[in-house]
């Protein structure tokens, strides 16, 4: 049996390529606000939707906390020859127990994704203040006016290569 390669971020957090079981686990254990956001944008949440996200991504990674799936992230190209991609991150309940490791992992993933595309974007549900704060902490900038998807307010966030953590 082939072993999965993992990249260790901290004692508790690691990254690896996703497998089919990750989609099922995350669909069952997704944080309520992530589910709410997906309900607004995609009408629901299930393993098949998460697998479609992964298949449409140029790169997709599973974030693990102590060996358990804690999140799934990917980038979906905007079309050829586009220098940008839609970045997405969905999290499982319990990820908040590892705030520093999760932040370091997200930053490493974002940096990796920006090596493929100089600009990443996504619309974030404004009813999800933790996601908005997290995007801002990762160097995201708001752009344009808010939009409403099935009555829920969303804001465009942009991440650019060479603009992240320049003050460090």
N, CA and C atoms as an extended XYZ file, in Angstrom:
504
Properties=species:S:1:pos:R:3:atomname:S:1:resname:S:1:resid:I:1 pbc="F F F"
N         0.845       -1.178        0.000 N   UNK     1
C         0.000        0.000        0.000 CA  UNK     1
C         0.894        1.247        0.000 C   UNK     1
N         0.590        2.186       -0.867 N   UNK     2
C         1.362        3.415       -0.988 CA  UNK     2
C         1.015        4.366        0.148 C   UNK     2
N         2.053        4.897        0.826 N   UNK     3
C         1.823        5.848        1.906 CA  UNK     3
C         1.692        7.254        1.365 C   UNK     3
N         0.889        8.052        2.052 N   UNK     4
C         0.708        9.447        1.663 CA  UNK     4
C         1.889       10.271        2.160 C   UNK     4
N         2.347       11.191        1.330 N   UNK     5
C         3.363       12.127        1.764 CA  UNK     5
C         2.678       13.213        2.573 C   UNK     5
N         3.286       13.573        3.688 N   UNK     6
C         2.746       14.651        4.502 CA  UNK     6
C         3.825       15.700        4.727 C   UNK     6
N         3.381       16.922        4.932 N   UNK     7
C         4.252       18.031        5.238 CA  UNK     7
C         3.847       18.519        6.619 C   UNK     7
N         4.757       18.446        7.568 N   UNK     8
C         4.465       18.827        8.949 CA  UNK     8
C         4.627       20.332        9.130 C   UNK     8
N         3.601       20.965        9.678 N   UNK     9
C         3.611       22.400        9.971 CA  UNK     9
C         4.022       22.624       11.430 C   UNK     9
N         3.453       21.836       12.333 N   UNK    10
C         3.766       21.913       13.760 CA  UNK    10
C         3.585       20.512       14.330 C   UNK    10
N         3.747       20.375       15.638 N   UNK    11
C         3.552       19.059       16.259 CA  UNK    11
C         2.143       18.524       16.019 C   UNK    11
N         1.183       19.428       15.873 N   UNK    12
C        -0.214       19.026       15.743 CA  UNK    12
C        -0.761       19.095       14.324 C   UNK    12
N        -0.164       19.899       13.467 N   UNK    13
C        -0.749       20.208       12.160 CA  UNK    13
C         0.136       19.698       11.020 C   UNK    13
N        -0.508       19.073       10.038 N   UNK    14
C         0.202       18.619        8.846 CA  UNK    14
C        -0.681       18.810        7.618 C   UNK    14
N        -0.049       18.748        6.456 N   UNK    15
C        -0.741       18.869        5.170 CA  UNK    15
C        -0.446       17.642        4.335 C   UNK    15
N        -1.427       17.244        3.520 N   UNK    16
C        -1.243       16.141        2.577 CA  UNK    16
C        -2.260       16.257        1.454 C   UNK    16
N        -2.094       15.430        0.451 N   UNK    17
C        -3.095       15.384       -0.621 CA  UNK    17
C        -4.362       14.716       -0.104 C   UNK    17
N        -5.513       15.147       -0.596 N   UNK    18
C        -6.769       14.564       -0.102 CA  UNK    18
C        -7.037       13.171       -0.668 C   UNK    18
N        -7.831       12.428        0.070 N   UNK    19
C        -8.341       11.139       -0.398 CA  UNK    19
C        -9.864       11.161       -0.253 C   UNK    19
N       -10.526       10.187       -0.838 N   UNK    20
C       -11.991       10.147       -0.855 CA  UNK    20
C       -12.592       10.205        0.563 C   UNK    20
N       -11.953        9.560        1.516 N   UNK    21
C       -12.462        9.556        2.893 CA  UNK    21
C       -12.471       10.961        3.492 C   UNK    21
N       -11.547       11.835        3.058 N   UNK    22
C       -11.500       13.210        3.567 CA  UNK    22
C       -12.780       13.967        3.245 C   UNK    22
N       -13.309       13.758        2.045 N   UNK    23
C       -14.521       14.469        1.621 CA  UNK    23
C       -15.706       14.039        2.478 C   UNK    23
N       -15.811       12.748        2.729 N   UNK    24
C       -16.904       12.233        3.555 CA  UNK    24
C       -16.783       12.758        4.986 C   UNK    24
N       -15.566       12.703        5.537 N   UNK    25
C       -15.359       13.166        6.904 CA  UNK    25
C       -15.695       14.651        7.032 C   UNK    25
N       -15.160       15.467        6.113 N   UNK    26
C       -15.393       16.905        6.209 CA  UNK    26
C       -16.870       17.246        6.018 C   UNK    26
N       -17.547       16.571        5.116 N   UNK    27
C       -18.976       16.832        4.915 CA  UNK    27
C       -19.763       16.566        6.204 C   UNK    27
N       -19.371       15.539        6.949 N   UNK    28
C       -20.065       15.196        8.199 CA  UNK    28
C       -19.663       16.090        9.370 C   UNK    28
N       -18.425       16.614        9.356 N   UNK    29
C       -17.898       17.332       10.521 CA  UNK    29
C       -17.580       18.805       10.240 C   UNK    29
N       -18.133       19.351        9.189 N   UNK    30
C       -17.846       20.733        8.820 CA  UNK    30
C       -18.382       21.700        9.870 C   UNK    30
N       -17.643       22.780       10.069 N   UNK    31
C       -18.089       23.814       10.998 CA  UNK    31
C       -19.408       24.399       10.493 C   UNK    31
N       -20.326       24.718       11.399 N   UNK    32
C       -21.648       25.212       10.999 CA  UNK    32
C       -21.607       26.436       10.070 C   UNK    32
N       -20.699       27.374       10.331 N   UNK    33
C       -20.653       28.578        9.490 CA  UNK    33
C       -20.132       28.268        8.080 C   UNK    33
N       -19.223       27.296        7.963 N   UNK    34
C       -18.779       26.869        6.630 CA  UNK    34
C       -19.955       26.238        5.879 C   UNK    34
N       -20.729       25.407        6.584 N   UNK    35
C       -21.914       24.783        5.980 CA  UNK    35
C       -22.904       25.845        5.520 C   UNK    35
N       -23.121       26.829        6.374 N   UNK    36
C       -24.077       27.900        6.049 CA  UNK    36
C       -23.640       28.642        4.786 C   UNK    36
N       -22.338       28.919        4.686 N   UNK    37
C       -21.811       29.597        3.504 CA  UNK    37
C       -22.017       28.748        2.247 C   UNK    37
N       -21.744       27.449        2.339 N   UNK    38
C       -21.947       26.569        1.183 CA  UNK    38
C       -23.423       26.411        0.823 C   UNK    38
N       -24.277       26.420        1.824 N   UNK    39
C       -25.718       26.361        1.532 CA  UNK    39
C       -26.140       27.576        0.719 C   UNK    39
N       -25.603       28.745        1.067 N   UNK    40
C       -25.951       29.964        0.329 CA  UNK    40
C       -25.421       29.927       -1.104 C   UNK    40
N       -24.214       29.420       -1.285 N   UNK    41
C       -23.587       29.464       -2.618 CA  UNK    41
C       -23.860       28.243       -3.472 C   UNK    41
N       -24.021       27.078       -2.846 N   UNK    42
C       -24.157       25.841       -3.620 CA  UNK    42
C       -25.401       25.024       -3.277 C   UNK    42
N       -26.224       25.517       -2.362 N   UNK    43
C       -27.479       24.846       -2.054 CA  UNK    43
C       -27.371       23.671       -1.108 C   UNK    43
N       -26.196       23.360       -0.628 N   UNK    44
C       -26.036       22.245        0.300 CA  UNK    44
C       -24.586       21.837        0.429 C   UNK    44
N       -24.382       20.792        1.234 N   UNK    45
C       -23.037       20.283        1.489 CA  UNK    45
C       -23.097       18.765        1.494 C   UNK    45
N       -22.249       18.130        0.701 N   UNK    46
C       -22.077       16.687        0.776 CA  UNK    46
C       -20.695       16.323        0.237 C   UNK    46
N       -20.311       15.084        0.404 N   UNK    47
C       -18.983       14.632       -0.013 CA  UNK    47
C       -18.787       14.802       -1.518 C   UNK    47
N       -19.842       14.599       -2.295 N   UNK    48
C       -19.726       14.736       -3.756 CA  UNK    48
C       -19.370       16.171       -4.150 C   UNK    48
N       -19.953       17.156       -3.484 N   UNK    49
C       -19.626       18.559       -3.761 CA  UNK    49
C       -18.157       18.832       -3.435 C   UNK    49
N       -17.694       18.358       -2.291 N   UNK    50
C       -16.301       18.575       -1.898 CA  UNK    50
C       -15.352       17.886       -2.869 C   UNK    50
N       -15.724       16.721       -3.335 N   UNK    51
C       -14.892       16.013       -4.322 CA  UNK    51
C       -14.854       16.789       -5.645 C   UNK    51
N       -15.977       17.382       -6.046 N   UNK    52
C       -15.987       18.226       -7.261 CA  UNK    52
C       -15.081       19.437       -7.089 C   UNK    52
N       -15.110       20.045       -5.894 N   UNK    53
C       -14.201       21.167       -5.614 CA  UNK    53
C       -12.754       20.717       -5.823 C   UNK    53
N       -12.414       19.576       -5.257 N   UNK    54
C       -11.036       19.078       -5.347 CA  UNK    54
C       -10.654       18.759       -6.789 C   UNK    54
N       -11.552       18.109       -7.514 N   UNK    55
C       -11.258       17.751       -8.913 CA  UNK    55
C       -11.099       18.971       -9.798 C   UNK    55
N       -11.832       20.039       -9.514 N   UNK    56
C       -11.732       21.240      -10.342 CA  UNK    56
C       -10.552       22.125       -9.939 C   UNK    56
N        -9.870       21.766       -8.872 N   UNK    57
C        -8.753       22.561       -8.374 CA  UNK    57
C        -7.440       22.180       -9.054 C   UNK    57
N        -6.637       23.201       -9.327 N   UNK    58
C        -5.296       22.961       -9.863 CA  UNK    58
C        -4.414       22.336       -8.787 C   UNK    58
N        -4.718       22.650       -7.537 N   UNK    59
C        -4.007       22.083       -6.399 CA  UNK    59
C        -5.004       22.020       -5.244 C   UNK    59
N        -4.983       20.924       -4.506 N   UNK    60
C        -5.885       20.750       -3.371 CA  UNK    60
C        -5.115       20.052       -2.256 C   UNK    60
N        -5.303       20.500       -1.028 N   UNK    61
C        -4.598       19.933        0.119 CA  UNK    61
C        -5.562       19.703        1.282 C   UNK    61
N        -5.282       18.644        2.035 N   UNK    62
C        -6.004       18.366        3.268 CA  UNK    62
C        -5.138       18.818        4.423 C   UNK    62
N        -5.734       19.572        5.329 N   UNK    63
C        -5.070       19.993        6.550 CA  UNK    63
C        -5.501       19.038        7.646 C   UNK    63
N        -4.542       18.472        8.345 N   UNK    64
C        -4.843       17.521        9.410 CA  UNK    64
C        -4.381       18.069       10.751 C   UNK    64
N        -5.187       17.847       11.779 N   UNK    65
C        -4.836       18.201       13.155 CA  UNK    65
C        -4.751       16.894       13.928 C   UNK    65
N        -3.536       16.559       14.354 N   UNK    66
C        -3.295       15.289       15.046 CA  UNK    66
C        -3.820       14.101       14.254 C   UNK    66
N        -3.614       14.163       12.947 N   UNK    67
C        -3.975       13.054       12.067 CA  UNK    67
C        -5.411       13.049       11.574 C   UNK    67
N        -6.265       13.903       12.108 N   UNK    68
C        -7.670       13.967       11.677 CA  UNK    68
C        -7.871       15.128       10.722 C   UNK    68
N        -8.768       14.966        9.788 N   UNK    69
C        -9.060       16.026        8.823 CA  UNK    69
C        -9.605       17.240        9.564 C   UNK    69
N        -8.951       18.393        9.345 N   UNK    70
C        -9.375       19.639        9.971 CA  UNK    70
C        -9.783       20.669        8.932 C   UNK    70
N        -9.424       20.429        7.677 N   UNK    71
C        -9.777       21.365        6.626 CA  UNK    71
C        -9.350       20.856        5.262 C   UNK    71
N        -9.857       21.522        4.260 N   UNK    72
C        -9.563       21.201        2.872 CA  UNK    72
C        -9.456       22.533        2.146 C   UNK    72
N        -8.402       22.685        1.333 N   UNK    73
C        -8.187       23.949        0.621 CA  UNK    73
C        -7.782       23.655       -0.815 C   UNK    73
N        -8.118       24.586       -1.704 N   UNK    74
C        -7.742       24.415       -3.103 CA  UNK    74
C        -7.794       25.726       -3.859 C   UNK    74
N        -7.318       25.654       -5.110 N   UNK    75
C        -7.398       26.808       -6.015 CA  UNK    75
C        -7.978       26.338       -7.338 C   UNK    75
N        -8.979       27.060       -7.812 N   UNK    76
C        -9.642       26.748       -9.076 CA  UNK    76
C        -9.283       27.846      -10.075 C   UNK    76
N        -8.585       27.482      -11.163 N   UNK    77
C        -8.207       28.487      -12.168 CA  UNK    77
C        -9.423       29.193      -12.743 C   UNK    77
N        -9.248       30.470      -13.058 N   UNK    78
C       -10.347       31.282      -13.592 CA  UNK    78
C       -10.549       31.113      -15.086 C   UNK    78
N        -9.697       30.430      -15.745 N   UNK    79
C        -9.777       30.263      -17.190 CA  UNK    79
C        -8.440       30.595      -17.819 C   UNK    79
N        -8.262       30.200      -19.029 N   UNK    80
C        -6.963       30.385      -19.689 CA  UNK    80
C        -6.969       31.642      -20.527 C   UNK    80
N        -5.919       32.385      -20.644 N   UNK    81
C        -4.743       32.329      -19.763 CA  UNK    81
C        -4.892       33.329      -18.625 C   UNK    81
N        -5.561       32.950      -17.585 N   UNK    82
C        -5.827       33.857      -16.461 CA  UNK    82
C        -4.707       33.792      -15.436 C   UNK    82
N        -4.241       34.934      -14.972 N   UNK    83
C        -3.220       34.937      -13.934 CA  UNK    83
C        -3.819       34.877      -12.525 C   UNK    83
N        -5.059       34.397      -12.416 N   UNK    84
C        -5.678       34.346      -11.093 CA  UNK    84
C        -6.484       33.060      -10.939 C   UNK    84
N        -6.816       32.752       -9.686 N   UNK    85
C        -7.600       31.565       -9.371 CA  UNK    85
C        -8.449       31.852       -8.141 C   UNK    85
N        -9.529       31.115       -8.026 N   UNK    86
C       -10.389       31.193       -6.850 CA  UNK    86
C        -9.794       30.285       -5.772 C   UNK    86
N        -9.497       30.850       -4.619 N   UNK    87
C        -8.962       30.074       -3.502 CA  UNK    87
C       -10.123       29.724       -2.572 C   UNK    87
N       -10.121       28.518       -2.045 N   UNK    88
C       -11.184       28.129       -1.128 CA  UNK    88
C       -10.600       27.340        0.043 C   UNK    88
N       -11.280       27.444        1.183 N   UNK    89
C       -10.890       26.739        2.404 CA  UNK    89
C       -12.155       26.401        3.170 C   UNK    89
N       -12.281       25.139        3.533 N   UNK    90
C       -13.410       24.681        4.341 CA  UNK    90
C       -12.841       23.961        5.550 C   UNK    90
N       -13.470       24.146        6.695 N   UNK    91
C       -12.901       23.615        7.921 CA  UNK    91
C       -13.861       22.708        8.683 C   UNK    91
N       -13.263       21.801        9.453 N   UNK    92
C       -14.016       20.877       10.299 CA  UNK    92
C       -14.111       21.433       11.713 C   UNK    92
N       -15.124       20.981       12.425 N   UNK    93
C       -15.238       21.335       13.840 CA  UNK    93
C       -13.970       20.879       14.566 C   UNK    93
N       -13.503       21.688       15.488 N   UNK    94
C       -12.315       21.347       16.264 CA  UNK    94
C       -11.056       22.033       15.791 C   UNK    94
N       -11.071       22.588       14.567 N   UNK    95
C        -9.873       23.256       14.059 CA  UNK    95
C        -9.501       24.447       14.936 C   UNK    95
N       -10.471       25.024       15.607 N   UNK    96
C       -10.212       26.195       16.463 CA  UNK    96
C        -9.366       25.836       17.689 C   UNK    96
N        -9.177       24.547       17.960 N   UNK    97
C        -8.319       24.120       19.071 CA  UNK    97
C        -6.839       24.316       18.753 C   UNK    97
N        -6.521       24.597       17.498 N   UNK    98
C        -5.134       24.725       17.037 CA  UNK    98
C        -4.938       26.054       16.309 C   UNK    98
N        -5.195       27.182       16.967 N   UNK    99
C        -5.195       28.459       16.249 CA  UNK    99
C        -3.854       28.815       15.604 C   UNK    99
N        -2.762       28.652       16.310 N   UNK   100
C        -1.470       29.030       15.741 CA  UNK   100
C        -1.047       28.066       14.635 C   UNK   100
N        -1.175       26.779       14.882 N   UNK   101
C        -0.825       25.786       13.855 CA  UNK   101
C        -1.687       25.928       12.622 C   UNK   101
N        -2.982       26.186       12.829 N   UNK   102
C        -3.892       26.357       11.696 CA  UNK   102
C        -3.523       27.602       10.898 C   UNK   102
N        -3.200       28.690       11.594 N   UNK   103
C        -2.806       29.911       10.897 CA  UNK   103
C        -1.525       29.682       10.096 C   UNK   103
N        -0.536       29.035       10.707 N   UNK   104
C         0.717       28.751       10.004 CA  UNK   104
C         0.473       27.872        8.780 C   UNK   104
N        -0.393       26.883        8.926 N   UNK   105
C        -0.711       26.003        7.796 CA  UNK   105
C        -1.415       26.772        6.686 C   UNK   105
N        -2.382       27.595        7.061 N   UNK   106
C        -3.111       28.380        6.059 CA  UNK   106
C        -2.170       29.330        5.331 C   UNK   106
N        -1.267       29.937        6.069 N   UNK   107
C        -0.309       30.848        5.445 CA  UNK   107
C         0.626       30.093        4.496 C   UNK   107
N         1.076       28.907        4.898 N   UNK   108
C         1.935       28.089        4.029 CA  UNK   108
C         1.186       27.661        2.769 C   UNK   108
N        -0.073       27.266        2.936 N   UNK   109
C        -0.888       26.858        1.790 CA  UNK   109
C        -1.113       28.042        0.852 C   UNK   109
N        -1.446       29.192        1.409 N   UNK   110
C        -1.673       30.380        0.593 CA  UNK   110
C        -0.411       30.768       -0.174 C   UNK   110
N         0.730       30.732        0.479 N   UNK   111
C         2.003       31.029       -0.185 CA  UNK   111
C         2.258       30.036       -1.313 C   UNK   111
N         1.982       28.762       -1.054 N   UNK   112
C         2.145       27.727       -2.088 CA  UNK   112
C         1.217       28.003       -3.271 C   UNK   112
N        -0.039       28.301       -2.983 N   UNK   113
C        -0.998       28.569       -4.055 CA  UNK   113
C        -0.599       29.811       -4.862 C   UNK   113
N        -0.073       30.822       -4.177 N   UNK   114
C         0.362       32.031       -4.878 CA  UNK   114
C         1.595       31.787       -5.747 C   UNK   114
N         2.273       30.678       -5.543 N   UNK   115
C         3.386       30.343       -6.442 CA  UNK   115
C         2.853       29.886       -7.805 C   UNK   115
N         1.603       29.445       -7.861 N   UNK   116
C         0.966       29.051       -9.119 CA  UNK   116
C         0.304       30.236       -9.818 C   UNK   116
N        -0.366       31.075       -9.020 N   UNK   117
C        -1.128       32.208       -9.543 CA  UNK   117
C        -0.794       33.445       -8.714 C   UNK   117
N        -0.453       34.567       -9.340 N   UNK   118
C        -0.073       35.758       -8.574 CA  UNK   118
C        -1.243       36.440       -7.867 C   UNK   118
N        -2.470       36.111       -8.266 N   UNK   119
C        -3.650       36.696       -7.636 CA  UNK   119
C        -4.660       35.587       -7.346 C   UNK   119
N        -5.127       35.567       -6.107 N   UNK   120
C        -6.166       34.633       -5.683 CA  UNK   120
C        -7.336       35.446       -5.139 C   UNK   120
N        -8.532       34.902       -5.248 N   UNK   121
C        -9.718       35.632       -4.782 CA  UNK   121
C       -10.772       34.654       -4.292 C   UNK   121
N       -11.713       35.165       -3.544 N   UNK   122
C       -12.932       34.451       -3.197 CA  UNK   122
C       -13.898       35.432       -2.549 C   UNK   122
N       -15.168       35.084       -2.598 N   UNK   123
C       -16.208       35.846       -1.914 CA  UNK   123
C       -16.453       35.178       -0.569 C   UNK   123
N       -16.439       35.972        0.486 N   UNK   124
C       -16.629       35.450        1.839 CA  UNK   124
C       -17.956       35.963        2.385 C   UNK   124
N       -18.687       35.053        2.992 N   UNK   125
C       -19.968       35.364        3.612 CA  UNK   125
C       -19.735       36.325        4.781 C   UNK   125
N       -20.295       37.506        4.721 N   UNK   126
C       -20.094       38.505        5.761 CA  UNK   126
C       -20.790       38.138        7.074 C   UNK   126
N       -21.638       37.129        7.045 N   UNK   127
C       -22.260       36.639        8.276 CA  UNK   127
C       -21.296       35.732        9.053 C   UNK   127
N       -20.100       35.519        8.502 N   UNK   128
C       -19.092       34.628        9.072 CA  UNK   128
C       -17.881       35.476        9.480 C   UNK   128
N       -17.989       36.210       10.611 N   UNK   129
C       -16.935       37.156       10.993 CA  UNK   129
C       -15.569       36.509       11.207 C   UNK   129
N       -15.530       35.249       11.660 N   UNK   130
C       -14.240       34.578       11.848 CA  UNK   130
C       -13.525       34.401       10.511 C   UNK   130
N       -14.261       34.089        9.457 N   UNK   131
C       -13.659       33.915        8.134 CA  UNK   131
C       -13.154       35.252        7.592 C   UNK   131
N       -13.904       36.310        7.831 N   UNK   132
C       -13.489       37.642        7.381 CA  UNK   132
C       -12.201       38.052        8.094 C   UNK   132
N       -12.162       37.890        9.417 N   UNK   133
C       -10.948       38.231       10.183 CA  UNK   133
C        -9.759       37.384        9.736 C   UNK   133
N        -9.995       36.112        9.499 N   UNK   134
C        -8.926       35.206        9.088 CA  UNK   134
C        -8.365       35.627        7.729 C   UNK   134
N        -9.227       35.966        6.793 N   UNK   135
C        -8.775       36.423        5.471 CA  UNK   135
C        -7.944       37.693        5.600 C   UNK   135
N        -8.360       38.602        6.451 N   UNK   136
C        -7.608       39.837        6.667 CA  UNK   136
C        -6.253       39.545        7.315 C   UNK   136
N        -6.218       38.633        8.286 N   UNK   137
C        -4.958       38.264        8.938 CA  UNK   137
C        -3.993       37.611        7.947 C   UNK   137
N        -4.542       36.920        6.950 N   UNK   138
C        -3.706       36.268        5.936 CA  UNK   138
C        -3.271       37.234        4.831 C   UNK   138
N        -3.658       38.492        4.944 N   UNK   139
C        -3.227       39.487        3.965 CA  UNK   139
C        -4.233       39.779        2.878 C   UNK   139
N        -5.443       39.275        3.019 N   UNK   140
C        -6.486       39.551        2.037 CA  UNK   140
C        -6.963       40.985        2.115 C   UNK   140
N        -7.381       41.505        0.973 N   UNK   141
C        -7.922       42.862        0.881 CA  UNK   141
C        -9.307       42.791        0.261 C   UNK   141
N       -10.229       43.592        0.769 N   UNK   142
C       -11.565       43.630        0.181 CA  UNK   142
C       -11.521       44.421       -1.119 C   UNK   142
N       -12.436       44.074       -1.997 N   UNK   143
C       -12.519       44.762       -3.288 CA  UNK   143
C       -13.985       44.852       -3.700 C   UNK   143
N       -14.344       45.949       -4.321 N   UNK   144
C       -15.691       46.113       -4.844 CA  UNK   144
C       -16.747       46.204       -3.760 C   UNK   144
N       -17.983       46.182       -4.226 N   UNK   145
C       -19.134       46.266       -3.335 CA  UNK   145
C       -19.549       44.872       -2.918 C   UNK   145
N       -20.229       44.800       -1.788 N   UNK   146
C       -20.753       43.501       -1.384 CA  UNK   146
C       -21.813       43.053       -2.381 C   UNK   146
N       -21.942       41.753       -2.512 N   UNK   147
C       -22.965       41.160       -3.366 CA  UNK   147
C       -23.842       40.270       -2.493 C   UNK   147
N       -25.031       39.989       -2.979 N   UNK   148
C       -25.951       39.152       -2.220 CA  UNK   148
C       -26.235       37.878       -3.002 C   UNK   148
N       -26.037       36.757       -2.341 N   UNK   149
C       -26.300       35.454       -2.940 CA  UNK   149
C       -27.402       34.815       -2.105 C   UNK   149
N       -28.565       34.628       -2.719 N   UNK   150
C       -29.736       34.107       -2.006 CA  UNK   150
C       -29.970       34.882       -0.707 C   UNK   150
N       -29.806       36.197       -0.772 N   UNK   151
C       -30.058       37.074        0.363 CA  UNK   151
C       -28.909       37.217        1.344 C   UNK   151
N       -27.841       36.426        1.190 N   UNK   152
C       -26.710       36.496        2.118 CA  UNK   152
C       -25.650       37.447        1.564 C   UNK   152
N       -25.104       38.338        2.414 N   UNK   153
C       -24.101       39.299        1.947 CA  UNK   153
C       -22.708       38.662        1.841 C   UNK   153
N       -22.058       38.845        0.699 N   UNK   154
C       -20.708       38.346        0.449 CA  UNK   154
C       -19.827       39.501        0.003 C   UNK   154
N       -18.543       39.412        0.358 N   UNK   155
C       -17.561       40.422       -0.018 CA  UNK   155
C       -16.399       39.745       -0.729 C   UNK   155
N       -15.946       40.360       -1.813 N   UNK   156
C       -14.789       39.853       -2.548 CA  UNK   156
C       -13.515       40.156       -1.764 C   UNK   156
N       -12.671       39.135       -1.593 N   UNK   157
C       -11.345       39.279       -0.993 CA  UNK   157
C       -10.299       38.861       -2.013 C   UNK   157
N        -9.215       39.641       -2.072 N   UNK   158
C        -8.126       39.413       -3.018 CA  UNK   158
C        -6.837       39.165       -2.232 C   UNK   158
N        -6.068       38.186       -2.679 N   UNK   159
C        -4.738       37.903       -2.138 CA  UNK   159
C        -3.770       38.005       -3.304 C   UNK   159
N        -2.678       38.751       -3.111 N   UNK   160
C        -1.706       38.929       -4.197 CA  UNK   160
C        -0.316       38.505       -3.754 C   UNK   160
N         0.397       37.886       -4.682 N   UNK   161
C         1.797       37.548       -4.460 CA  UNK   161
C         2.575       38.847       -4.255 C   UNK   161
N         3.586       38.822       -3.416 N   UNK   162
C         4.463       39.959       -3.129 CA  UNK   162
C         3.782       41.058       -2.323 C   UNK   162
N         2.528       40.894       -1.954 N   UNK   163
C         1.884       41.865       -1.075 CA  UNK   163
C         1.670       41.266        0.316 C   UNK   163
N         1.782       39.950        0.417 N   UNK   164
C         1.543       39.302        1.699 CA  UNK   164
C         2.740       39.474        2.613 C   UNK   164
N         2.489       39.877        3.806 N   UNK   165
C         3.481       39.940        4.877 CA  UNK   165
C         4.713       40.767        4.498 C   UNK   165
N         4.547       41.796        3.648 N   UNK   166
C         5.677       42.646        3.257 CA  UNK   166
C         6.259       43.401        4.439 C   UNK   166
N         5.430       43.680        5.437 N   UNK   167
C         5.927       44.440        6.570 CA  UNK   167
C         6.817       43.591        7.476 C   UNK   167
N         6.851       42.286        7.267 N   UNK   168
C         7.656       41.406        8.128 CA  UNK   168
C         9.093       41.357        7.675 C   UNK   168
